[in-house]
Amino acid sequence: MEDDPTFDAGKGSFLNEEGFVELDAIIMDGATLNVGAVAAVRNIKNPVVLARKVMELTEHVLLVGEGANRFAKKIGMKTVDLSELVLEREIERWKKFKEGKISIEKLFEQTPRGTVGAVALDKHGNFAAATSTGGVAGKMVGRVGDTPIVGCGAYADNNYGAVSSTGHGEKIMKIVLAKEVINFIAQGCSAQEAADKGIKLIWERLKGRAGVIVIDKNGNTGISYNTPRMAYAYVKNGKVYSGI
Ligand code: ASP
């Protein structure tokens, strides 16, 4: 999904206030609670792959900025030219943003959002969650949102389920949305009930716009959002379901 320019992740990401791309990503393994994440990395085509390497090859959870880029170099991950990640569409959006025509709040009300996320449950009962984003348009250089923060942008725990979040990062972080949804499952909610409760909570508490995709340990899926749209697709018992 990071390679699909439709989305605000990898190629096609929003530009920051200085007109370049900084990427955040996370991956979590529900069996071990191991997590790998990267934040504000530059010139990396697939930050979620780098996040996985952080999980598998280091003792750390989160690497940021230059350190994450140095780690990428050390493990032989190739960097790409900035122009490979930037689309003309985003240069236009950035120009409007610079002219003050659109605020971040408005962006979340109006623009179909494009962060990508995935949750999975295998036949052995193992959960995983991953999320990847270019963040919000016009963000400050070095701004990091919810995506690479464990419990905010994603959470997976074999005891309960897996969650991936999207939406207004500053608000998601204050609610710790992904973990909050897991907590609702722990209290007995189904994936859908927990997803709905999470979105209700962020709206009631902070008027925050967000979306979550969820699987619980019974294999139920949950999809909830209060943004204008959130494209989703899933496979269950060999059947494909999708919506927008
Ligand atoms: N949550 C992301 C961030 O705030 C953006 C999004 O999901 O659209 O960085």
PDB file of C-alpha atoms and ligand atoms in Angstrom:
ATOM      1  CA  MET A   1       0.000   0.000   0.000  1.00  0.00           C
ATOM      2  CA  GLU A   2       2.945   2.352   0.592  1.00  0.00           C
ATOM      3  CA  ASP A   3       3.771   1.998  -3.106  1.00  0.00           C
ATOM      4  CA  ASP A   4       0.256   2.982  -4.197  1.00  0.00           C
ATOM      5  CA  PRO A   5       0.293   6.769  -4.781  1.00  0.00           C
ATOM      6  CA  THR A   6      -3.386   7.000  -3.792  1.00  0.00           C
ATOM      7  CA  PHE A   7      -2.412   6.939  -0.167  1.00  0.00           C
ATOM      8  CA  ASP A   8      -0.635   9.253   2.253  1.00  0.00           C
ATOM      9  CA  ALA A   9       2.150   6.767   2.891  1.00  0.00           C
ATOM     10  CA  GLY A  10       5.402   6.129   1.069  1.00  0.00           C
ATOM     11  CA  LYS A  11       4.964   7.491  -2.452  1.00  0.00           C
ATOM     12  CA  GLY A  12       2.199  10.106  -2.548  1.00  0.00           C
ATOM     13  CA  SER A  13       2.649  11.272   1.039  1.00  0.00           C
ATOM     14  CA  PHE A  14       1.685  14.745   2.165  1.00  0.00           C
ATOM     15  CA  LEU A  15       4.461  17.314   2.196  1.00  0.00           C
ATOM     16  CA  ASN A  16       5.598  19.064   5.349  1.00  0.00           C
ATOM     17  CA  GLU A  17       5.817  22.848   5.730  1.00  0.00           C
ATOM     18  CA  GLU A  18       9.146  22.922   3.908  1.00  0.00           C
ATOM     19  CA  GLY A  19       7.819  20.839   1.035  1.00  0.00           C
ATOM     20  CA  PHE A  20       9.395  17.457   1.646  1.00  0.00           C
ATOM     21  CA  VAL A  21       8.289  14.069   2.896  1.00  0.00           C
ATOM     22  CA  GLU A  22       8.952  12.648   6.364  1.00  0.00           C
ATOM     23  CA  LEU A  23       7.485   9.237   7.080  1.00  0.00           C
ATOM     24  CA  ASP A  24       6.294   7.372  10.175  1.00  0.00           C
ATOM     25  CA  ALA A  25       5.518   3.645  10.488  1.00  0.00           C
ATOM     26  CA  ILE A  26       4.961   0.941  13.071  1.00  0.00           C
ATOM     27  CA  ILE A  27       4.531  -2.818  13.228  1.00  0.00           C
ATOM     28  CA  MET A  28       3.531  -4.920  16.250  1.00  0.00           C
ATOM     29  CA  ASP A  29       3.527  -8.668  16.872  1.00  0.00           C
ATOM     30  CA  GLY A  30       0.677  -9.728  19.161  1.00  0.00           C
ATOM     31  CA  ALA A  31       2.347 -12.979  20.252  1.00  0.00           C
ATOM     32  CA  THR A  32       5.412 -11.339  21.793  1.00  0.00           C
ATOM     33  CA  LEU A  33       4.242  -7.719  22.080  1.00  0.00           C
ATOM     34  CA  ASN A  34       7.369  -6.864  20.105  1.00  0.00           C
ATOM     35  CA  VAL A  35       7.169  -3.549  18.299  1.00  0.00           C
ATOM     36  CA  GLY A  36       9.290  -1.761  15.734  1.00  0.00           C
ATOM     37  CA  ALA A  37       8.719   1.796  14.623  1.00  0.00           C
ATOM     38  CA  VAL A  38      10.379   4.623  12.731  1.00  0.00           C
ATOM     39  CA  ALA A  39       9.512   8.293  12.768  1.00  0.00           C
ATOM     40  CA  ALA A  40      10.373  11.270  10.587  1.00  0.00           C
ATOM     41  CA  VAL A  41      12.490   9.173   8.232  1.00  0.00           C
ATOM     42  CA  ARG A  42      13.420  10.570   4.854  1.00  0.00           C
ATOM     43  CA  ASN A  43      14.103   9.022   1.458  1.00  0.00           C
ATOM     44  CA  ILE A  44      12.827   5.586   2.448  1.00  0.00           C
ATOM     45  CA  LYS A  45      10.378   3.939   0.069  1.00  0.00           C
ATOM     46  CA  ASN A  46       8.863   1.471   2.521  1.00  0.00           C
ATOM     47  CA  PRO A  47       9.134   2.721   6.100  1.00  0.00           C
ATOM     48  CA  VAL A  48       7.046  -0.189   7.408  1.00  0.00           C
ATOM     49  CA  VAL A  49       9.771  -2.572   6.214  1.00  0.00           C
ATOM     50  CA  LEU A  50      12.311  -0.488   8.121  1.00  0.00           C
ATOM     51  CA  ALA A  51      10.017  -0.581  11.189  1.00  0.00           C
ATOM     52  CA  ARG A  52       9.987  -4.363  10.953  1.00  0.00           C
ATOM     53  CA  LYS A  53      13.781  -4.414  10.835  1.00  0.00           C
ATOM     54  CA  VAL A  54      13.871  -2.277  13.991  1.00  0.00           C
ATOM     55  CA  MET A  55      11.653  -4.902  15.627  1.00  0.00           C
ATOM     56  CA  GLU A  56      13.652  -7.876  14.398  1.00  0.00           C
ATOM     57  CA  LEU A  57      17.234  -6.631  14.493  1.00  0.00           C
ATOM     58  CA  THR A  58      17.471  -4.171  17.379  1.00  0.00           C
ATOM     59  CA  GLU A  59      16.654  -4.047  21.065  1.00  0.00           C
ATOM     60  CA  HIS A  60      14.709  -0.846  20.530  1.00  0.00           C
ATOM     61  CA  VAL A  61      11.153   0.039  19.714  1.00  0.00           C
ATOM     62  CA  LEU A  62      11.430   3.377  17.926  1.00  0.00           C
ATOM     63  CA  LEU A  63      14.141   5.018  15.854  1.00  0.00           C
ATOM     64  CA  VAL A  64      13.699   8.583  14.639  1.00  0.00           C
ATOM     65  CA  GLY A  65      15.032  10.885  11.956  1.00  0.00           C
ATOM     66  CA  GLU A  66      18.700  10.648  11.182  1.00  0.00           C
ATOM     67  CA  GLY A  67      19.205   7.651  13.477  1.00  0.00           C
ATOM     68  CA  ALA A  68      16.541   5.681  11.619  1.00  0.00           C
ATOM     69  CA  ASN A  69      18.110   6.645   8.313  1.00  0.00           C
ATOM     70  CA  ARG A  70      21.547   5.575   9.564  1.00  0.00           C
ATOM     71  CA  PHE A  71      20.106   2.229  10.639  1.00  0.00           C
ATOM     72  CA  ALA A  72      18.548   1.808   7.190  1.00  0.00           C
ATOM     73  CA  LYS A  73      21.949   2.412   5.632  1.00  0.00           C
ATOM     74  CA  LYS A  74      23.648  -0.001   8.017  1.00  0.00           C
ATOM     75  CA  ILE A  75      21.323  -2.853   7.069  1.00  0.00           C
ATOM     76  CA  GLY A  76      21.690  -2.072   3.376  1.00  0.00           C
ATOM     77  CA  MET A  77      18.247  -0.654   2.753  1.00  0.00           C
ATOM     78  CA  LYS A  78      18.432   1.529  -0.278  1.00  0.00           C
ATOM     79  CA  THR A  79      17.306   5.119  -0.116  1.00  0.00           C
ATOM     80  CA  VAL A  80      15.302   6.785  -2.862  1.00  0.00           C
ATOM     81  CA  ASP A  81      15.444  10.274  -4.237  1.00  0.00           C
ATOM     82  CA  LEU A  82      12.877  12.599  -2.678  1.00  0.00           C
ATOM     83  CA  SER A  83      11.308  13.095  -6.100  1.00  0.00           C
ATOM     84  CA  GLU A  84      10.318   9.407  -6.120  1.00  0.00           C
ATOM     85  CA  LEU A  85       8.018  10.010  -3.158  1.00  0.00           C
ATOM     86  CA  VAL A  86       6.571  13.392  -4.145  1.00  0.00           C
ATOM     87  CA  LEU A  87       3.588  13.725  -6.488  1.00  0.00           C
ATOM     88  CA  GLU A  88       2.496  16.803  -8.452  1.00  0.00           C
ATOM     89  CA  ARG A  89      -0.880  16.503  -6.662  1.00  0.00           C
ATOM     90  CA  GLU A  90       0.877  17.014  -3.346  1.00  0.00           C
ATOM     91  CA  ILE A  91       2.902  19.968  -4.591  1.00  0.00           C
ATOM     92  CA  GLU A  92      -0.438  21.623  -5.508  1.00  0.00           C
ATOM     93  CA  ARG A  93      -1.905  20.821  -2.088  1.00  0.00           C
ATOM     94  CA  TRP A  94       1.226  22.192  -0.418  1.00  0.00           C
ATOM     95  CA  LYS A  95       0.983  25.445  -2.370  1.00  0.00           C
ATOM     96  CA  LYS A  96      -2.620  25.916  -1.181  1.00  0.00           C
ATOM     97  CA  PHE A  97      -1.585  25.147   2.342  1.00  0.00           C
ATOM     98  CA  LYS A  98       1.187  27.723   2.108  1.00  0.00           C
ATOM     99  CA  GLU A  99      -1.292  30.325   0.910  1.00  0.00           C
ATOM    100  CA  GLY A 100      -3.309  29.589   4.037  1.00  0.00           C
ATOM    101  CA  LYS A 101      -6.291  28.256   2.086  1.00  0.00           C
ATOM    102  CA  ILE A 102      -6.699  25.115   4.130  1.00  0.00           C
ATOM    103  CA  SER A 103      -6.093  24.363   7.790  1.00  0.00           C
ATOM    104  CA  ILE A 104      -5.189  20.964   9.233  1.00  0.00           C
ATOM    105  CA  GLU A 105      -8.610  20.787  10.966  1.00  0.00           C
ATOM    106  CA  LYS A 106     -10.363  21.431   7.640  1.00  0.00           C
ATOM    107  CA  LEU A 107      -8.197  18.855   5.941  1.00  0.00           C
ATOM    108  CA  PHE A 108      -9.501  16.186   8.308  1.00  0.00           C
ATOM    109  CA  GLU A 109     -13.084  17.256   7.695  1.00  0.00           C
ATOM    110  CA  GLN A 110     -12.830  17.452   3.926  1.00  0.00           C
ATOM    111  CA  THR A 111     -10.050  15.375   2.467  1.00  0.00           C
ATOM    112  CA  PRO A 112     -10.313  11.625   2.060  1.00  0.00           C
ATOM    113  CA  ARG A 113      -7.436  10.490   4.231  1.00  0.00           C
ATOM    114  CA  GLY A 114      -4.701   8.273   3.080  1.00  0.00           C
ATOM    115  CA  THR A 115      -2.725   6.699   5.918  1.00  0.00           C
ATOM    116  CA  VAL A 116      -2.502   2.925   5.423  1.00  0.00           C
ATOM    117  CA  GLY A 117      -2.912   0.234   8.033  1.00  0.00           C
ATOM    118  CA  ALA A 118      -3.351  -3.499   8.322  1.00  0.00           C
ATOM    119  CA  VAL A 119      -4.417  -5.947  11.009  1.00  0.00           C
ATOM    120  CA  ALA A 120      -4.131  -9.698  10.716  1.00  0.00           C
ATOM    121  CA  LEU A 121      -5.037 -12.873  12.576  1.00  0.00           C
ATOM    122  CA  ASP A 122      -3.543 -16.168  11.459  1.00  0.00           C
ATOM    123  CA  LYS A 123      -4.920 -19.658  11.973  1.00  0.00           C
ATOM    124  CA  HIS A 124      -2.735 -20.132  15.062  1.00  0.00           C
ATOM    125  CA  GLY A 125      -4.356 -17.159  16.802  1.00  0.00           C
ATOM    126  CA  ASN A 126      -1.454 -14.763  16.249  1.00  0.00           C
ATOM    127  CA  PHE A 127      -2.247 -11.124  15.713  1.00  0.00           C
ATOM    128  CA  ALA A 128      -0.239  -8.402  13.996  1.00  0.00           C
ATOM    129  CA  ALA A 129      -0.893  -4.740  13.276  1.00  0.00           C
ATOM    130  CA  ALA A 130       0.942  -2.204  11.121  1.00  0.00           C
ATOM    131  CA  THR A 131       0.402   1.421  10.121  1.00  0.00           C
ATOM    132  CA  SER A 132       2.321   3.739   7.806  1.00  0.00           C
ATOM    133  CA  THR A 133       1.853   7.431   7.022  1.00  0.00           C
ATOM    134  CA  GLY A 134       3.256  10.614   5.591  1.00  0.00           C
ATOM    135  CA  GLY A 135       1.477  12.385   8.448  1.00  0.00           C
ATOM    136  CA  VAL A 136      -0.526  15.575   7.988  1.00  0.00           C
ATOM    137  CA  ALA A 137      -0.083  18.105   5.198  1.00  0.00           C
ATOM    138  CA  GLY A 138       2.011  21.122   6.094  1.00  0.00           C
ATOM    139  CA  LYS A 139       3.237  19.610   9.359  1.00  0.00           C
ATOM    140  CA  MET A 140       6.295  21.122  11.013  1.00  0.00           C
ATOM    141  CA  VAL A 141       9.610  19.520  10.138  1.00  0.00           C
ATOM    142  CA  GLY A 142      10.187  16.801  12.744  1.00  0.00           C
ATOM    143  CA  ARG A 143       6.520  16.535  13.694  1.00  0.00           C
ATOM    144  CA  VAL A 144       5.597  12.980  14.628  1.00  0.00           C
ATOM    145  CA  GLY A 145       1.974  11.890  14.916  1.00  0.00           C
ATOM    146  CA  ASP A 146       0.258   8.906  16.456  1.00  0.00           C
ATOM    147  CA  THR A 147       1.273   6.361  13.817  1.00  0.00           C
ATOM    148  CA  PRO A 148       4.673   5.211  15.169  1.00  0.00           C
ATOM    149  CA  ILE A 149       3.630   5.488  18.812  1.00  0.00           C
ATOM    150  CA  VAL A 150       2.697   2.116  20.262  1.00  0.00           C
ATOM    151  CA  GLY A 151      -0.903   2.033  21.491  1.00  0.00           C
ATOM    152  CA  CYS A 152      -1.784   5.079  19.395  1.00  0.00           C
ATOM    153  CA  GLY A 153      -1.212   4.178  15.715  1.00  0.00           C
ATOM    154  CA  ALA A 154      -1.403   0.426  16.277  1.00  0.00           C
ATOM    155  CA  TYR A 155      -1.615  -2.297  18.891  1.00  0.00           C
ATOM    156  CA  ALA A 156      -1.675  -6.093  18.759  1.00  0.00           C
ATOM    157  CA  ASP A 157      -2.046  -8.534  21.629  1.00  0.00           C
ATOM    158  CA  ASN A 158      -2.865 -12.217  21.140  1.00  0.00           C
ATOM    159  CA  ASN A 159      -5.055 -12.096  24.260  1.00  0.00           C
ATOM    160  CA  TYR A 160      -7.458  -9.604  22.685  1.00  0.00           C
ATOM    161  CA  GLY A 161      -6.923  -8.580  19.065  1.00  0.00           C
ATOM    162  CA  ALA A 162      -5.296  -6.026  16.805  1.00  0.00           C
ATOM    163  CA  VAL A 163      -6.007  -2.404  15.906  1.00  0.00           C
ATOM    164  CA  SER A 164      -4.646   0.087  13.370  1.00  0.00           C
ATOM    165  CA  SER A 165      -5.660   3.760  13.557  1.00  0.00           C
ATOM    166  CA  THR A 166      -5.789   6.747  11.262  1.00  0.00           C
ATOM    167  CA  GLY A 167      -6.880  10.335  11.721  1.00  0.00           C
ATOM    168  CA  HIS A 168      -5.766  13.439  13.568  1.00  0.00           C
ATOM    169  CA  GLY A 169      -2.599  12.264  15.261  1.00  0.00           C
ATOM    170  CA  GLU A 170      -2.424  14.943  17.945  1.00  0.00           C
ATOM    171  CA  LYS A 171      -5.863  13.858  19.167  1.00  0.00           C
ATOM    172  CA  ILE A 172      -5.306  10.103  18.736  1.00  0.00           C
ATOM    173  CA  MET A 173      -2.195  10.356  20.926  1.00  0.00           C
ATOM    174  CA  LYS A 174      -4.116  12.081  23.714  1.00  0.00           C
ATOM    175  CA  ILE A 175      -6.675   9.254  23.758  1.00  0.00           C
ATOM    176  CA  VAL A 176      -4.111   6.455  23.092  1.00  0.00           C
ATOM    177  CA  LEU A 177      -6.731   5.229  20.667  1.00  0.00           C
ATOM    178  CA  ALA A 178      -5.499   1.802  19.523  1.00  0.00           C
ATOM    179  CA  LYS A 179      -4.882   0.597  23.077  1.00  0.00           C
ATOM    180  CA  GLU A 180      -8.173   2.093  24.206  1.00  0.00           C
ATOM    181  CA  VAL A 181      -9.960  -0.007  21.572  1.00  0.00           C
ATOM    182  CA  ILE A 182      -8.065  -3.096  22.804  1.00  0.00           C
ATOM    183  CA  ASN A 183      -9.195  -2.227  26.341  1.00  0.00           C
ATOM    184  CA  PHE A 184     -12.819  -2.195  25.162  1.00  0.00           C
ATOM    185  CA  ILE A 185     -12.302  -5.707  23.742  1.00  0.00           C
ATOM    186  CA  ALA A 186     -10.769  -6.758  27.076  1.00  0.00           C
ATOM    187  CA  GLN A 187     -13.942  -5.513  28.741  1.00  0.00           C
ATOM    188  CA  GLY A 188     -16.028  -7.841  26.558  1.00  0.00           C
ATOM    189  CA  CYS A 189     -16.844  -5.769  23.462  1.00  0.00           C
ATOM    190  CA  SER A 190     -16.756  -7.285  19.987  1.00  0.00           C
ATOM    191  CA  ALA A 191     -14.363  -5.780  17.415  1.00  0.00           C
ATOM    192  CA  GLN A 192     -17.149  -3.615  15.974  1.00  0.00           C
ATOM    193  CA  GLU A 193     -18.425  -2.442  19.362  1.00  0.00           C
ATOM    194  CA  ALA A 194     -14.875  -1.616  20.463  1.00  0.00           C
ATOM    195  CA  ALA A 195     -14.162   0.259  17.215  1.00  0.00           C
ATOM    196  CA  ASP A 196     -17.373   2.300  17.580  1.00  0.00           C
ATOM    197  CA  LYS A 197     -16.641   3.077  21.221  1.00  0.00           C
ATOM    198  CA  GLY A 198     -13.124   4.252  20.367  1.00  0.00           C
ATOM    199  CA  ILE A 199     -14.376   6.646  17.702  1.00  0.00           C
ATOM    200  CA  LYS A 200     -17.192   7.865  19.978  1.00  0.00           C
ATOM    201  CA  LEU A 201     -14.653   8.508  22.725  1.00  0.00           C
ATOM    202  CA  ILE A 202     -12.266  10.568  20.593  1.00  0.00           C
ATOM    203  CA  TRP A 203     -15.179  12.613  19.263  1.00  0.00           C
ATOM    204  CA  GLU A 204     -16.859  13.208  22.608  1.00  0.00           C
ATOM    205  CA  ARG A 205     -13.645  13.989  24.452  1.00  0.00           C
ATOM    206  CA  LEU A 206     -11.697  15.987  21.845  1.00  0.00           C
ATOM    207  CA  LYS A 207     -13.921  16.420  18.778  1.00  0.00           C
ATOM    208  CA  GLY A 208     -11.256  14.324  17.073  1.00  0.00           C
ATOM    209  CA  ARG A 209     -11.622  12.768  13.647  1.00  0.00           C
ATOM    210  CA  ALA A 210     -10.224   9.267  13.321  1.00  0.00           C
ATOM    211  CA  GLY A 211     -10.780   5.765  11.997  1.00  0.00           C
ATOM    212  CA  VAL A 212      -9.852   2.287  13.202  1.00  0.00           C
ATOM    213  CA  ILE A 213      -9.725  -1.207  11.770  1.00  0.00           C
ATOM    214  CA  VAL A 214      -9.948  -3.998  14.307  1.00  0.00           C
ATOM    215  CA  ILE A 215      -9.945  -7.790  14.649  1.00  0.00           C
ATOM    216  CA  ASP A 216     -10.847  -9.505  17.903  1.00  0.00           C
ATOM    217  CA  LYS A 217      -9.818 -12.959  19.082  1.00  0.00           C
ATOM    218  CA  ASN A 218     -13.035 -14.504  17.782  1.00  0.00           C
ATOM    219  CA  GLY A 219     -12.052 -13.391  14.293  1.00  0.00           C
ATOM    220  CA  ASN A 220     -14.678 -10.639  14.142  1.00  0.00           C
ATOM    221  CA  THR A 221     -13.777  -7.492  12.248  1.00  0.00           C
ATOM    222  CA  GLY A 222     -14.607  -3.937  13.252  1.00  0.00           C
ATOM    223  CA  ILE A 223     -14.414  -0.803  11.123  1.00  0.00           C
ATOM    224  CA  SER A 224     -15.376   2.613  12.417  1.00  0.00           C
ATOM    225  CA  TYR A 225     -14.560   6.185  11.423  1.00  0.00           C
ATOM    226  CA  ASN A 226     -15.901   9.713  11.660  1.00  0.00           C
ATOM    227  CA  THR A 227     -13.850  11.073   8.772  1.00  0.00           C
ATOM    228  CA  PRO A 228     -15.755  11.572   5.495  1.00  0.00           C
ATOM    229  CA  ARG A 229     -14.372   8.297   4.158  1.00  0.00           C
ATOM    230  CA  MET A 230     -12.061   5.448   4.995  1.00  0.00           C
ATOM    231  CA  ALA A 231     -11.377   2.871   2.317  1.00  0.00           C
ATOM    232  CA  TYR A 232     -11.082  -0.669   3.678  1.00  0.00           C
ATOM    233  CA  ALA A 233     -10.932  -4.239   2.494  1.00  0.00           C
ATOM    234  CA  TYR A 234     -10.604  -7.570   4.233  1.00  0.00           C
ATOM    235  CA  VAL A 235     -10.541 -11.279   3.593  1.00  0.00           C
ATOM    236  CA  LYS A 236     -12.457 -13.641   5.849  1.00  0.00           C
ATOM    237  CA  ASN A 237     -12.879 -17.362   5.176  1.00  0.00           C
ATOM    238  CA  GLY A 238     -11.611 -16.815   1.642  1.00  0.00           C
ATOM    239  CA  LYS A 239     -14.193 -14.123   0.852  1.00  0.00           C
ATOM    240  CA  VAL A 240     -13.206 -10.538   0.078  1.00  0.00           C
ATOM    241  CA  TYR A 241     -15.150  -7.608   1.519  1.00  0.00           C
ATOM    242  CA  SER A 242     -14.462  -3.943   0.806  1.00  0.00           C
ATOM    243  CA  GLY A 243     -15.942  -0.521   1.235  1.00  0.00           C
ATOM    244  CA  ILE A 244     -15.178   3.175   1.264  1.00  0.00           C
TER     245      ILE A 244
HETATM  246  N1  ASP B   1      -2.620   9.749  11.879  1.00  0.00           N
HETATM  247  C1  ASP B   1      -1.743  10.351  10.908  1.00  0.00           C
HETATM  248  C2  ASP B   1      -0.941  11.440  11.585  1.00  0.00           C
HETATM  249  O1  ASP B   1      -1.504  12.228  12.306  1.00  0.00           O
HETATM  250  C3  ASP B   1      -2.445  10.932   9.733  1.00  0.00           C
HETATM  251  C4  ASP B   1      -3.596  10.139   9.188  1.00  0.00           C
HETATM  252  O2  ASP B   1      -3.889   9.053   9.646  1.00  0.00           O
HETATM  253  O3  ASP B   1      -4.220  10.607   8.248  1.00  0.00           O
HETATM  254  O4  ASP B   1       0.217  11.524  11.327  1.00  0.00           O
END
